[in-house]
Amino acid sequence: MTVIPTMLAPGKRKPATDIFYHDVIQGLTAPQKYLDPKYFYDATGDALFQQIMQCHEYYLTGCEMEILRQQSAQIAQALQYYAGTFDLVELGAGDATKSVHLLQQLVNNGVDYTYFPIDISANVISQLEKSLPAMIPGLRLHGLNGEYFHMLQQANLHTSRKKVLLFMGANIGNYSLHAARTFCQQLRGYLQPGDLLLTGFDLKKHPKIILNAYNDAAGITRAFNFNLLHRINRELQADFDTNKFEHYPTYDPATGACKSYLISLEDQVIHIGKEVSIPFAENESLYMEISQKYSLEETDQLAAQAGFKPVARFFDHRHWYTDCLWKCV
Ligand code: AVI
């Protein structure tokens, strides 16, 4: 059965919901059905992601925390050495629990800089504006609430200094290799020769360790994936029944692609509002997210393809994760 969706009459939805609706319909009517993982992060998704980061299987957060806790002095030294005088811009700052160690170290070193945290959540930015200056006396902070590239433009208006850009948390892994290259090239377009980028990569390692990180025994990652179906039900008046789908995480050690799917357990039709019907065949997959894993050579290749030169790397003690420092050439 093929059902062609029709759009609602304009003006019936709020603009943000319209974009969400459009993206969901586009994904669910593609030959390989998919959803954009940026929509995982509503209030429940944020809370579930916090829980994922506490899961013992999800090693990524602990690795990067170890690097920032134990090597902020070395990182700060490298930033000062390669950039001289700079301002610090962080993409997707979140609650800054990791970067706070670096911020404190730079203040301790007497570095005169402004921290520009960028985040899509207005709530996150106003929390940071309250909490960080109290935690780190002497820190100059200018929060920027909005999309990465738009806010990078804003940051450029506020500073003529060199920029050190932080993009941590292995967020780059949520792009395919091809999309990561495009993203880094775009980032490079907002930077000048001599600017720096510190970015976190989850490294290739034993496949079972990686797969378990996306298949925790408590089922939190499963709930994180299903939450997006609940969100679509609630915000777009859909009728996904999560009992009729199974969470199916995969990892391919040859390519480093860790991909999550939901598998339809039967032939079924999902309705979105009154206008749209989406057929799912039994065993059909819905692609949810990629978390790409890298070799060190692949991080260097990515740097070169996007106009950066790798200048330093920082590892956790198991070498499972790296924060790479790249300089714009
Ligand atoms: C945010 N991002 C780096 C996480 C990751 O590891 O890909 C999102 C996530 N998805 C499932 N677990 C964690």
mmCIF file of C-alpha atoms and ligand atoms in Angstrom:
data_model
loop_
_atom_site.group_PDB
_atom_site.id
_atom_site.type_symbol
_atom_site.label_atom_id
_atom_site.label_comp_id
_atom_site.label_asym_id
_atom_site.label_seq_id
_atom_site.Cartn_x
_atom_site.Cartn_y
_atom_site.Cartn_z
ATOM 1 C CA MET A 1 0.000 0.000 0.000
ATOM 2 C CA THR A 2 1.410 3.405 -0.932
ATOM 3 C CA VAL A 3 -0.035 6.384 0.830
ATOM 4 C CA ILE A 4 0.972 9.834 -0.351
ATOM 5 C CA PRO A 5 1.050 12.318 2.519
ATOM 6 C CA THR A 6 -0.403 15.761 2.046
ATOM 7 C CA MET A 7 0.709 18.818 4.007
ATOM 8 C CA LEU A 8 -1.650 20.553 6.406
ATOM 9 C CA ALA A 9 -3.023 23.908 5.391
ATOM 10 C CA PRO A 10 -0.416 26.558 6.240
ATOM 11 C CA GLY A 11 -0.947 28.479 9.441
ATOM 12 C CA LYS A 12 -2.327 25.551 11.429
ATOM 13 C CA ARG A 13 0.942 24.825 13.233
ATOM 14 C CA LYS A 14 3.667 26.826 14.980
ATOM 15 C CA PRO A 15 6.762 27.347 12.756
ATOM 16 C CA ALA A 16 9.012 25.028 14.877
ATOM 17 C CA THR A 17 6.366 22.289 14.759
ATOM 18 C CA ASP A 18 6.035 22.835 11.008
ATOM 19 C CA ILE A 19 9.751 22.140 10.521
ATOM 20 C CA PHE A 20 9.561 19.092 12.813
ATOM 21 C CA TYR A 21 6.504 17.852 10.891
ATOM 22 C CA HIS A 22 8.186 18.407 7.545
ATOM 23 C CA ASP A 23 11.380 16.591 8.633
ATOM 24 C CA VAL A 24 9.441 13.656 10.096
ATOM 25 C CA ILE A 25 7.328 13.224 6.956
ATOM 26 C CA GLN A 26 10.381 13.514 4.742
ATOM 27 C CA GLY A 27 12.171 10.814 6.761
ATOM 28 C CA LEU A 28 9.226 8.451 6.989
ATOM 29 C CA THR A 29 8.467 8.624 3.263
ATOM 30 C CA ALA A 30 12.080 8.046 2.128
ATOM 31 C CA PRO A 31 12.917 4.612 0.594
ATOM 32 C CA GLN A 32 15.022 3.883 3.709
ATOM 33 C CA LYS A 33 12.895 5.370 6.466
ATOM 34 C CA TYR A 34 14.799 7.549 8.945
ATOM 35 C CA LEU A 35 14.318 10.155 11.667
ATOM 36 C CA ASP A 36 16.695 13.033 12.379
ATOM 37 C CA PRO A 37 18.414 12.297 15.735
ATOM 38 C CA LYS A 38 18.492 15.995 16.619
ATOM 39 C CA TYR A 39 14.829 15.483 17.571
ATOM 40 C CA PHE A 40 15.810 13.027 20.351
ATOM 41 C CA TYR A 41 16.445 15.984 22.628
ATOM 42 C CA ASP A 42 13.130 17.204 24.018
ATOM 43 C CA ALA A 43 12.883 17.536 27.833
ATOM 44 C CA THR A 44 12.449 13.748 28.297
ATOM 45 C CA GLY A 45 15.182 13.020 25.736
ATOM 46 C CA ASP A 46 17.566 15.387 27.557
ATOM 47 C CA ALA A 47 16.854 13.575 30.840
ATOM 48 C CA LEU A 48 17.337 10.153 29.206
ATOM 49 C CA PHE A 49 20.604 11.285 27.649
ATOM 50 C CA GLN A 50 21.783 12.392 31.112
ATOM 51 C CA GLN A 51 20.988 8.841 32.302
ATOM 52 C CA ILE A 52 22.818 7.303 29.313
ATOM 53 C CA MET A 53 25.905 9.284 30.278
ATOM 54 C CA GLN A 54 25.703 7.687 33.755
ATOM 55 C CA CYS A 55 25.404 4.122 32.361
ATOM 56 C CA HIS A 56 28.524 2.054 32.971
ATOM 57 C CA GLU A 57 28.350 0.703 29.392
ATOM 58 C CA TYR A 58 28.436 4.252 27.953
ATOM 59 C CA TYR A 59 32.139 4.919 28.442
ATOM 60 C CA LEU A 60 32.434 8.041 26.224
ATOM 61 C CA THR A 61 31.539 10.642 28.847
ATOM 62 C CA GLY A 62 33.893 9.175 31.456
ATOM 63 C CA CYS A 63 36.764 9.092 28.947
ATOM 64 C CA GLU A 64 36.390 12.738 27.986
ATOM 65 C CA MET A 65 35.846 13.767 31.594
ATOM 66 C CA GLU A 66 39.109 12.033 32.512
ATOM 67 C CA ILE A 67 40.938 13.936 29.751
ATOM 68 C CA LEU A 68 39.551 17.314 30.833
ATOM 69 C CA ARG A 69 40.025 16.649 34.568
ATOM 70 C CA GLN A 70 43.548 15.340 34.292
ATOM 71 C CA GLN A 71 44.970 17.177 31.297
ATOM 72 C CA SER A 72 43.435 20.649 31.325
ATOM 73 C CA ALA A 73 46.853 22.093 32.211
ATOM 74 C CA GLN A 74 48.390 20.511 29.084
ATOM 75 C CA ILE A 75 45.415 21.496 26.925
ATOM 76 C CA ALA A 76 45.541 25.102 28.175
ATOM 77 C CA GLN A 77 49.281 25.184 27.527
ATOM 78 C CA ALA A 78 48.729 23.976 23.943
ATOM 79 C CA LEU A 79 45.998 26.563 23.346
ATOM 80 C CA GLN A 80 48.208 29.361 24.633
ATOM 81 C CA TYR A 81 51.164 28.093 22.607
ATOM 82 C CA TYR A 82 49.310 27.720 19.304
ATOM 83 C CA ALA A 83 46.822 30.612 19.556
ATOM 84 C CA GLY A 84 48.454 33.233 21.821
ATOM 85 C CA THR A 85 45.571 35.592 22.630
ATOM 86 C CA PHE A 86 42.150 34.123 21.938
ATOM 87 C CA ASP A 87 38.505 33.837 22.876
ATOM 88 C CA LEU A 88 36.900 30.450 23.507
ATOM 89 C CA VAL A 89 33.716 29.392 21.694
ATOM 90 C CA GLU A 90 31.967 26.131 22.575
ATOM 91 C CA LEU A 91 29.474 24.461 20.217
ATOM 92 C CA GLY A 92 26.707 22.616 22.075
ATOM 93 C CA ALA A 93 28.002 23.667 25.488
ATOM 94 C CA GLY A 94 25.279 21.821 27.451
ATOM 95 C CA ASP A 95 25.972 22.085 31.160
ATOM 96 C CA ALA A 96 29.718 22.580 30.470
ATOM 97 C CA THR A 97 30.614 19.945 33.109
ATOM 98 C CA LYS A 98 33.663 18.926 31.086
ATOM 99 C CA SER A 99 34.807 22.288 29.726
ATOM 100 C CA VAL A 100 34.563 23.846 33.196
ATOM 101 C CA HIS A 101 37.949 22.259 34.023
ATOM 102 C CA LEU A 102 39.564 23.941 31.031
ATOM 103 C CA LEU A 103 37.832 27.263 31.758
ATOM 104 C CA GLN A 104 39.109 27.171 35.339
ATOM 105 C CA GLN A 105 42.627 26.288 34.201
ATOM 106 C CA LEU A 106 42.726 29.200 31.750
ATOM 107 C CA VAL A 107 41.537 31.589 34.491
ATOM 108 C CA ASN A 108 44.194 30.152 36.848
ATOM 109 C CA ASN A 109 46.800 30.782 34.140
ATOM 110 C CA GLY A 110 45.713 34.432 33.999
ATOM 111 C CA VAL A 111 44.565 34.110 30.368
ATOM 112 C CA ASP A 112 42.401 37.090 29.364
ATOM 113 C CA TYR A 113 39.560 35.515 27.370
ATOM 114 C CA THR A 114 35.806 35.524 26.915
ATOM 115 C CA TYR A 115 33.899 32.210 26.860
ATOM 116 C CA PHE A 116 31.088 32.095 24.277
ATOM 117 C CA PRO A 117 28.972 28.986 24.944
ATOM 118 C CA ILE A 118 26.619 28.232 22.036
ATOM 119 C CA ASP A 119 23.572 26.062 22.599
ATOM 120 C CA ILE A 120 20.241 25.483 20.870
ATOM 121 C CA SER A 121 18.524 25.523 24.272
ATOM 122 C CA ALA A 122 17.774 28.977 25.749
ATOM 123 C CA ASN A 123 17.391 27.290 29.130
ATOM 124 C CA VAL A 124 20.919 25.853 28.950
ATOM 125 C CA ILE A 125 22.383 29.267 28.141
ATOM 126 C CA SER A 126 20.573 31.091 30.935
ATOM 127 C CA GLN A 127 21.636 28.375 33.417
ATOM 128 C CA LEU A 128 25.268 28.724 32.309
ATOM 129 C CA GLU A 129 25.094 32.513 32.596
ATOM 130 C CA LYS A 130 24.014 32.082 36.222
ATOM 131 C CA SER A 131 26.133 29.144 37.348
ATOM 132 C CA LEU A 132 29.527 29.532 35.655
ATOM 133 C CA PRO A 133 30.606 33.023 36.816
ATOM 134 C CA ALA A 134 29.699 31.950 40.382
ATOM 135 C CA MET A 135 31.745 28.770 39.991
ATOM 136 C CA ILE A 136 34.716 30.412 38.273
ATOM 137 C CA PRO A 137 35.204 33.936 39.652
ATOM 138 C CA GLY A 138 36.804 36.155 37.023
ATOM 139 C CA LEU A 139 35.300 34.246 34.062
ATOM 140 C CA ARG A 140 33.931 36.496 31.292
ATOM 141 C CA LEU A 141 31.001 34.774 29.605
ATOM 142 C CA HIS A 142 28.729 35.711 26.719
ATOM 143 C CA GLY A 143 26.058 33.088 26.022
ATOM 144 C CA LEU A 144 24.732 32.600 22.483
ATOM 145 C CA ASN A 145 21.422 30.809 22.038
ATOM 146 C CA GLY A 146 20.689 29.374 18.585
ATOM 147 C CA GLU A 147 21.924 27.190 15.714
ATOM 148 C CA TYR A 148 25.691 26.549 15.534
ATOM 149 C CA PHE A 149 26.515 28.402 12.331
ATOM 150 C CA HIS A 150 24.260 31.361 12.959
ATOM 151 C CA MET A 151 25.724 31.761 16.450
ATOM 152 C CA LEU A 152 29.288 31.398 15.156
ATOM 153 C CA GLN A 153 28.534 34.387 12.944
ATOM 154 C CA GLN A 154 27.346 36.247 16.050
ATOM 155 C CA ALA A 155 30.502 35.276 17.943
ATOM 156 C CA ASN A 156 32.563 36.671 15.070
ATOM 157 C CA LEU A 157 30.754 40.001 15.499
ATOM 158 C CA HIS A 158 31.679 40.097 19.197
ATOM 159 C CA THR A 159 35.386 39.356 18.929
ATOM 160 C CA SER A 160 38.223 40.163 16.594
ATOM 161 C CA ARG A 161 40.591 37.883 18.510
ATOM 162 C CA LYS A 162 41.722 34.461 17.416
ATOM 163 C CA LYS A 163 39.149 31.826 18.197
ATOM 164 C CA VAL A 164 39.501 28.485 19.910
ATOM 165 C CA LEU A 165 36.455 26.397 19.099
ATOM 166 C CA LEU A 166 35.425 23.496 21.346
ATOM 167 C CA PHE A 167 33.272 20.749 19.849
ATOM 168 C CA MET A 168 33.353 17.960 22.375
ATOM 169 C CA GLY A 169 31.283 14.990 23.529
ATOM 170 C CA ALA A 170 31.985 13.019 20.316
ATOM 171 C CA ASN A 171 29.121 14.945 18.753
ATOM 172 C CA ILE A 172 30.977 14.755 15.443
ATOM 173 C CA GLY A 173 30.175 11.021 15.545
ATOM 174 C CA ASN A 174 26.520 11.800 14.937
ATOM 175 C CA TYR A 175 27.452 12.726 11.360
ATOM 176 C CA SER A 176 28.322 10.129 8.728
ATOM 177 C CA LEU A 177 31.942 10.349 7.498
ATOM 178 C CA HIS A 178 30.792 12.292 4.463
ATOM 179 C CA ALA A 179 28.580 14.654 6.483
ATOM 180 C CA ALA A 180 31.363 15.151 9.058
ATOM 181 C CA ARG A 181 33.650 16.325 6.272
ATOM 182 C CA THR A 182 31.033 18.807 5.031
ATOM 183 C CA PHE A 183 30.386 19.975 8.599
ATOM 184 C CA CYS A 184 34.106 20.533 9.318
ATOM 185 C CA GLN A 185 34.526 22.372 6.000
ATOM 186 C CA GLN A 186 31.591 24.602 6.951
ATOM 187 C CA LEU A 187 33.108 25.221 10.402
ATOM 188 C CA ARG A 188 36.404 26.104 8.733
ATOM 189 C CA GLY A 189 34.509 28.729 6.721
ATOM 190 C CA TYR A 190 33.721 30.615 9.950
ATOM 191 C CA LEU A 191 37.329 30.509 11.170
ATOM 192 C CA GLN A 192 40.578 32.245 10.170
ATOM 193 C CA PRO A 193 44.065 30.828 9.631
ATOM 194 C CA GLY A 194 45.611 30.297 13.074
ATOM 195 C CA ASP A 195 42.285 29.649 14.837
ATOM 196 C CA LEU A 196 42.026 26.330 16.690
ATOM 197 C CA LEU A 197 39.441 23.567 16.951
ATOM 198 C CA LEU A 198 39.424 21.069 19.843
ATOM 199 C CA THR A 199 37.126 18.212 18.943
ATOM 200 C CA GLY A 200 36.312 14.875 20.618
ATOM 201 C CA PHE A 201 36.321 11.550 18.739
ATOM 202 C CA ASP A 202 35.295 8.149 20.005
ATOM 203 C CA LEU A 203 37.947 5.741 18.708
ATOM 204 C CA LYS A 204 37.558 2.292 17.160
ATOM 205 C CA LYS A 205 38.018 -0.417 19.770
ATOM 206 C CA HIS A 206 36.693 -3.925 20.482
ATOM 207 C CA PRO A 207 33.307 -4.083 18.712
ATOM 208 C CA LYS A 208 31.500 -5.513 21.756
ATOM 209 C CA ILE A 209 32.515 -2.571 23.924
ATOM 210 C CA ILE A 210 31.085 -0.190 21.347
ATOM 211 C CA LEU A 211 27.889 -2.142 20.738
ATOM 212 C CA ASN A 212 27.215 -2.453 24.484
ATOM 213 C CA ALA A 213 27.514 1.322 24.872
ATOM 214 C CA TYR A 214 24.456 1.664 22.603
ATOM 215 C CA ASN A 215 22.637 -1.360 24.036
ATOM 216 C CA ASP A 216 22.784 -0.858 27.808
ATOM 217 C CA ALA A 217 21.285 -3.597 29.948
ATOM 218 C CA ALA A 218 18.908 -1.198 31.714
ATOM 219 C CA GLY A 219 17.306 -0.270 28.369
ATOM 220 C CA ILE A 220 17.900 3.472 28.664
ATOM 221 C CA THR A 221 19.221 3.833 25.111
ATOM 222 C CA ARG A 222 16.207 1.874 23.930
ATOM 223 C CA ALA A 223 13.913 4.290 25.803
ATOM 224 C CA PHE A 224 15.897 7.223 24.349
ATOM 225 C CA ASN A 225 15.120 5.956 20.833
ATOM 226 C CA PHE A 226 11.462 5.190 21.576
ATOM 227 C CA ASN A 227 11.063 8.610 23.143
ATOM 228 C CA LEU A 228 11.246 10.133 19.671
ATOM 229 C CA LEU A 229 8.221 8.065 18.616
ATOM 230 C CA HIS A 230 6.386 9.273 21.746
ATOM 231 C CA ARG A 231 7.363 12.833 20.874
ATOM 232 C CA ILE A 232 5.985 12.443 17.333
ATOM 233 C CA ASN A 233 2.763 10.995 18.792
ATOM 234 C CA ARG A 234 2.375 13.903 21.191
ATOM 235 C CA GLU A 235 3.481 16.836 19.050
ATOM 236 C CA LEU A 236 2.270 15.687 15.636
ATOM 237 C CA GLN A 237 -0.807 13.683 16.691
ATOM 238 C CA ALA A 238 0.598 10.356 15.497
ATOM 239 C CA ASP A 239 -0.172 6.840 16.703
ATOM 240 C CA PHE A 240 3.118 4.922 16.873
ATOM 241 C CA ASP A 241 2.759 1.884 19.159
ATOM 242 C CA THR A 242 6.240 1.272 20.578
ATOM 243 C CA ASN A 243 5.259 -2.348 21.398
ATOM 244 C CA LYS A 244 5.230 -2.950 17.661
ATOM 245 C CA PHE A 245 8.869 -1.920 17.202
ATOM 246 C CA GLU A 246 12.141 -3.329 18.464
ATOM 247 C CA HIS A 247 15.326 -1.362 19.158
ATOM 248 C CA TYR A 248 18.182 -2.758 17.027
ATOM 249 C CA PRO A 249 21.653 -1.257 17.566
ATOM 250 C CA THR A 250 24.451 -2.353 15.201
ATOM 251 C CA TYR A 251 28.191 -1.820 14.901
ATOM 252 C CA ASP A 252 30.307 -2.517 11.817
ATOM 253 C CA PRO A 253 33.975 -2.752 12.871
ATOM 254 C CA ALA A 254 35.133 -2.410 9.251
ATOM 255 C CA THR A 255 33.621 1.039 8.720
ATOM 256 C CA GLY A 256 33.344 2.188 12.357
ATOM 257 C CA ALA A 257 29.643 2.971 11.811
ATOM 258 C CA CYS A 258 27.526 2.308 14.901
ATOM 259 C CA LYS A 259 23.924 2.643 13.708
ATOM 260 C CA SER A 260 20.661 2.350 15.610
ATOM 261 C CA TYR A 261 17.429 1.194 14.022
ATOM 262 C CA LEU A 262 13.885 0.478 15.116
ATOM 263 C CA ILE A 263 12.463 -2.644 13.462
ATOM 264 C CA SER A 264 8.776 -2.967 12.726
ATOM 265 C CA LEU A 265 7.512 -6.221 14.259
ATOM 266 C CA GLU A 266 4.513 -6.490 11.938
ATOM 267 C CA ASP A 267 2.845 -4.977 8.880
ATOM 268 C CA GLN A 268 1.294 -1.792 10.216
ATOM 269 C CA VAL A 269 0.171 1.695 9.216
ATOM 270 C CA ILE A 270 1.103 4.756 11.264
ATOM 271 C CA HIS A 271 -1.118 7.805 11.098
ATOM 272 C CA ILE A 272 0.182 11.319 11.543
ATOM 273 C CA GLY A 273 -2.723 13.676 12.089
ATOM 274 C CA LYS A 274 -5.723 12.981 9.884
ATOM 275 C CA GLU A 275 -3.861 13.475 6.626
ATOM 276 C CA VAL A 276 -0.885 11.146 6.587
ATOM 277 C CA SER A 277 -0.594 7.356 6.640
ATOM 278 C CA ILE A 278 2.798 5.659 6.684
ATOM 279 C CA PRO A 279 2.921 1.931 5.933
ATOM 280 C CA PHE A 280 5.568 -0.228 7.622
ATOM 281 C CA ALA A 281 6.195 -3.788 6.463
ATOM 282 C CA GLU A 282 7.075 -6.508 8.974
ATOM 283 C CA ASN A 283 10.878 -6.347 9.608
ATOM 284 C CA GLU A 284 11.219 -2.979 7.889
ATOM 285 C CA SER A 285 13.857 -0.785 9.531
ATOM 286 C CA LEU A 286 13.631 2.806 10.664
ATOM 287 C CA TYR A 287 17.137 4.332 10.808
ATOM 288 C CA MET A 288 17.532 6.477 13.924
ATOM 289 C CA GLU A 289 21.151 7.509 14.442
ATOM 290 C CA ILE A 290 24.797 7.017 13.524
ATOM 291 C CA SER A 291 27.590 7.233 16.104
ATOM 292 C CA GLN A 292 30.670 6.996 13.902
ATOM 293 C CA LYS A 293 33.895 5.636 15.424
ATOM 294 C CA TYR A 294 37.289 6.739 14.116
ATOM 295 C CA SER A 295 40.869 5.544 13.792
ATOM 296 C CA LEU A 296 43.554 8.168 14.443
ATOM 297 C CA GLU A 297 44.394 8.154 10.711
ATOM 298 C CA GLU A 298 40.752 8.917 9.923
ATOM 299 C CA THR A 299 40.750 11.913 12.296
ATOM 300 C CA ASP A 300 43.882 13.224 10.535
ATOM 301 C CA GLN A 301 42.302 12.678 7.116
ATOM 302 C CA LEU A 302 39.197 14.565 8.203
ATOM 303 C CA ALA A 303 41.348 17.470 9.413
ATOM 304 C CA ALA A 304 43.213 17.635 6.086
ATOM 305 C CA GLN A 305 40.025 17.402 4.009
ATOM 306 C CA ALA A 306 38.524 20.365 5.886
ATOM 307 C CA GLY A 307 41.531 22.719 5.906
ATOM 308 C CA PHE A 308 42.980 21.980 9.351
ATOM 309 C CA LYS A 309 46.360 20.697 10.527
ATOM 310 C CA PRO A 310 46.375 18.343 13.551
ATOM 311 C CA VAL A 311 48.742 19.771 16.188
ATOM 312 C CA ALA A 312 48.043 17.770 19.367
ATOM 313 C CA ARG A 313 45.994 14.862 20.717
ATOM 314 C CA PHE A 314 44.852 14.109 24.261
ATOM 315 C CA PHE A 315 43.817 10.583 25.300
ATOM 316 C CA ASP A 316 42.159 8.857 28.254
ATOM 317 C CA HIS A 317 44.300 6.168 29.926
ATOM 318 C CA ARG A 318 42.793 3.345 27.783
ATOM 319 C CA HIS A 319 43.142 5.282 24.507
ATOM 320 C CA TRP A 320 39.454 4.733 23.830
ATOM 321 C CA TYR A 321 38.766 8.376 23.112
ATOM 322 C CA THR A 322 40.683 11.407 21.917
ATOM 323 C CA ASP A 323 40.327 15.168 21.957
ATOM 324 C CA CYS A 324 42.170 16.420 18.879
ATOM 325 C CA LEU A 325 43.563 19.927 18.559
ATOM 326 C CA TRP A 326 43.531 21.186 14.981
ATOM 327 C CA LYS A 327 44.870 24.450 13.637
ATOM 328 C CA CYS A 328 43.291 26.273 10.683
ATOM 329 C CA VAL A 329 45.712 26.455 7.762
HETATM 330 C C1 AVI B 1 25.417 12.901 21.617
HETATM 331 N N1 AVI B 1 26.070 11.754 21.005
HETATM 332 C C2 AVI B 1 27.532 11.934 20.945
HETATM 333 C C3 AVI B 1 25.681 10.448 21.574
HETATM 334 C C4 AVI B 1 26.424 9.308 20.848
HETATM 335 O O1 AVI B 1 27.170 8.582 21.513
HETATM 336 O O2 AVI B 1 26.269 9.178 19.644
HETATM 337 C C5 AVI B 1 24.181 10.243 21.466
HETATM 338 C C6 AVI B 1 23.760 8.868 21.927
HETATM 339 N N2 AVI B 1 22.916 8.089 21.297
HETATM 340 C C7 AVI B 1 22.752 6.975 21.964
HETATM 341 N N3 AVI B 1 23.527 7.010 23.020
HETATM 342 C C8 AVI B 1 24.167 8.208 23.031
#
